[in-house]
Coordinates of C-alpha atoms in Angstrom, one line a residue:
M1 CA 0.0 0.0 0.0
K2 CA 1.3 3.4 -1.0
Q3 CA 2.2 5.6 2.0
R4 CA 0.2 8.8 2.2
V5 CA 2.1 12.0 1.7
F6 CA 1.1 15.0 3.9
Q7 CA 1.6 18.5 2.6
P8 CA 2.2 21.2 5.3
R9 CA 0.1 23.9 3.5
K10 CA -2.9 21.6 2.9
M11 CA -2.9 18.9 5.5
D12 CA -5.7 16.6 6.5
V13 CA -4.8 17.0 10.1
G14 CA -7.1 14.3 11.4
A15 CA -5.7 11.7 9.1
F16 CA -2.2 12.9 9.9
I17 CA -2.7 12.5 13.7
E18 CA -4.3 9.1 13.4
S19 CA -1.4 7.9 11.2
G20 CA 1.0 8.5 14.0
E21 CA 3.5 9.8 11.5
V22 CA 6.2 12.5 12.0
L23 CA 6.6 15.4 9.5
E24 CA 9.6 17.7 9.6
G25 CA 11.2 20.3 7.4
T26 CA 12.5 23.8 7.0
T27 CA 10.8 27.0 5.8
P28 CA 12.5 30.2 4.7
V29 CA 11.7 33.2 6.9
A30 CA 10.8 35.1 3.8
E31 CA 7.9 32.7 3.3
L32 CA 6.5 33.8 6.7
P33 CA 5.5 37.4 6.1
R34 CA 3.9 38.0 9.5
V35 CA 7.1 36.9 11.3
G36 CA 9.1 39.2 9.0
E37 CA 7.0 42.2 10.0
G38 CA 8.3 42.1 13.6
L39 CA 12.0 41.8 12.6
A40 CA 14.7 44.5 12.3
E41 CA 13.9 47.1 9.6
G42 CA 16.0 46.4 6.5
A43 CA 16.9 42.9 7.5
D44 CA 17.8 40.7 4.5
L45 CA 15.5 37.8 5.2
A46 CA 17.0 35.8 2.3
R47 CA 20.2 35.5 4.3
V48 CA 18.5 34.4 7.6
A49 CA 18.7 30.7 8.3
P50 CA 15.3 29.0 7.7
V51 CA 12.9 28.0 10.4
R52 CA 13.2 24.3 11.4
W53 CA 10.1 22.5 12.5
R54 CA 8.7 19.1 13.4
V55 CA 5.2 17.9 14.0
E56 CA 3.9 14.5 15.3
G57 CA 0.4 13.2 15.8
E58 CA -0.9 11.6 19.1
S59 CA -4.1 9.8 19.4
V60 CA -4.9 9.3 23.1
A61 CA -7.6 6.6 23.9
Q62 CA -10.3 7.5 26.4
R63 CA -12.4 5.2 28.7
V64 CA -15.5 6.8 27.3
G65 CA -15.9 8.4 24.0
P66 CA -13.6 8.9 21.0
A67 CA -9.8 9.3 21.4
H68 CA -8.4 12.7 22.0
L69 CA -6.3 13.9 19.0
W70 CA -3.2 16.0 19.6
L71 CA -0.6 17.6 17.4
V72 CA 2.8 18.0 19.0
L73 CA 4.7 21.0 17.4
E74 CA 8.3 22.0 17.8
A75 CA 10.0 24.9 15.9
E76 CA 13.1 26.9 16.2
A77 CA 14.8 29.8 14.5
V78 CA 17.4 32.5 15.0
L79 CA 15.8 35.8 14.0
P80 CA 17.2 39.4 13.5
F81 CA 15.5 41.9 15.8
E82 CA 16.2 45.5 16.6
C83 CA 17.8 45.9 20.0
Q84 CA 15.5 48.1 22.2
R85 CA 18.6 49.6 24.0
C86 CA 21.0 50.5 21.2
L87 CA 18.7 50.2 18.2
Q88 CA 21.3 48.0 16.4
P89 CA 20.4 44.5 14.9
V90 CA 20.5 41.6 17.3
D91 CA 20.1 37.9 16.4
L92 CA 18.1 36.0 19.0
P93 CA 16.8 32.4 19.2
V94 CA 13.1 31.8 19.2
A95 CA 11.8 28.3 20.1
V96 CA 8.3 26.7 20.2
S97 CA 7.2 23.6 21.9
R98 CA 3.4 23.1 21.9
R99 CA 0.7 20.4 22.2
I100 CA -2.5 21.4 20.4
R101 CA -5.8 19.4 20.7
F102 CA -8.0 19.0 17.7
V103 CA -11.8 18.5 17.9
Q104 CA -14.6 17.9 15.4
D105 CA -15.8 21.4 14.8
E106 CA -15.4 25.1 15.6
A107 CA -18.2 25.1 18.2
A108 CA -16.6 22.3 20.2
A109 CA -13.2 24.0 19.8
A110 CA -14.6 27.4 21.2
E111 CA -16.2 25.7 24.2
L112 CA -13.2 23.7 25.1
D113 CA -10.8 26.6 24.6
A114 CA -12.9 28.7 27.0
N115 CA -13.0 26.1 29.7
S116 CA -9.5 24.6 29.4
D117 CA -5.9 25.6 29.5
D118 CA -5.2 23.6 26.4
D119 CA -4.9 25.1 23.0
V120 CA -7.8 23.7 20.9
L121 CA -8.5 23.9 17.2
A122 CA -11.1 22.4 14.8
L123 CA -10.1 19.5 12.5
S124 CA -9.7 20.4 8.9
R125 CA -8.7 18.6 5.7
Q126 CA -7.1 21.7 4.4
F127 CA -5.1 22.7 7.5
N128 CA -2.2 25.1 6.9
L129 CA 0.5 23.9 9.2
L130 CA 2.9 26.8 8.2
E131 CA 0.3 29.4 9.4
L132 CA 0.2 27.6 12.8
I133 CA 4.0 27.6 13.0
E134 CA 4.0 31.3 12.1
D135 CA 1.4 32.1 14.8
E136 CA 3.4 30.2 17.5
L137 CA 6.7 31.8 16.5
I138 CA 5.2 35.3 16.8
M139 CA 3.8 34.5 20.3
A140 CA 7.3 33.2 21.3
E141 CA 9.2 36.3 20.2
P142 CA 10.9 38.3 22.9
I143 CA 8.9 41.3 24.2
L144 CA 12.0 43.5 24.5
P145 CA 14.8 42.2 22.2
R146 CA 18.2 43.4 23.2
H147 CA 21.9 42.4 23.3
D148 CA 23.4 41.0 26.5
T149 CA 26.1 43.5 25.9
C150 CA 25.5 46.2 23.2
P151 CA 28.2 46.6 20.5
V152 CA 28.4 50.4 21.2
D153 CA 29.3 52.3 24.4
M154 CA 25.8 53.4 25.4
E155 CA 27.1 55.9 28.1
A156 CA 29.4 57.7 25.6
W157 CA 26.7 57.5 22.9
M158 CA 24.0 59.1 25.0
S159 CA 26.2 61.8 26.6
P160 CA 26.1 65.2 24.8
E161 CA 29.4 66.5 23.5
P162 CA 30.7 69.7 25.1
A163 CA 29.8 72.9 23.2
E164 CA 32.6 74.8 21.5
A165 CA 31.3 78.0 23.0
D166 CA 32.0 76.7 26.5
E167 CA 35.6 76.0 25.6
T168 CA 36.0 79.5 24.3
E169 CA 34.6 81.0 27.4
A170 CA 36.9 78.8 29.5
D171 CA 40.0 80.2 27.7
D172 CA 38.9 83.8 28.6
V173 CA 38.7 83.1 32.3
P174 CA 41.9 84.3 34.2
A175 CA 43.9 81.5 35.8
E176 CA 43.8 83.3 39.2
K177 CA 41.4 85.9 40.6
P178 CA 42.9 89.1 42.1
N179 CA 43.1 89.3 45.9
P180 CA 40.3 91.6 47.0
F181 CA 42.3 92.9 49.9
A182 CA 45.2 93.9 47.6
V183 CA 42.7 95.8 45.5
L184 CA 41.2 97.6 48.5
A185 CA 44.7 98.6 49.7
A186 CA 45.5 100.0 46.3
L187 CA 42.3 102.1 46.3
K188 CA 43.1 103.5 49.8
K189 CA 46.6 104.3 48.8
G190 CA 45.4 106.2 45.8
G191 CA 42.9 108.1 47.8
G192 CA 45.4 109.2 50.4
T193 CA 47.7 110.6 47.7
D194 CA 45.0 112.7 46.3
E195 CA 44.1 114.2 49.7
G196 CA 47.8 115.1 50.3
N197 CA 48.2 116.9 47.0
G198 CA 45.0 118.8 47.7
G199 CA 46.3 119.9 51.2
G200 CA 49.6 121.2 49.8
Q201 CA 47.8 123.4 47.2
S202 CA 45.6 125.1 49.8
K203 CA 48.6 126.5 51.7

């Protein structure tokens, strides 16, 4: 019997889970446009290493009712963000490890999702696995991406340079201020001389 081939963009997710198979691959970041929107401006996505991913189906039998269907997803990438401290590019790892339960329809998925901590989606024969990988990568991105140690001296970069006018004014300031007592003595001496001259002329 020919083995069924599952395509990540149009996957019969129920059949995949029940098959118990493993599907893995790589996807260029340029093919995940919503991921690209959150990366450093001007980043060359063609030069970024592709996202590596792996999915596996799990069918867990129940004592009552049908088996619970799970998709186990793992993905990892190193993506170029903008450092929120120095505004320079910074490459940071992003990793995803999730278990997602699949149920028969949207109504059941909404009810379980509201009353459970598990991620729940509806089964589909045209399920786009790459969109799910993209969603999970976006949620796993760092809130404040930044370097452990920025490549620039932030203290020097943020400190204003001294103004040239200040340097000019500093050159005009005398090295030492005159002694005020010496100035006062000189004034008194000058005043005394003027009085003496005046007294001599009145005789």
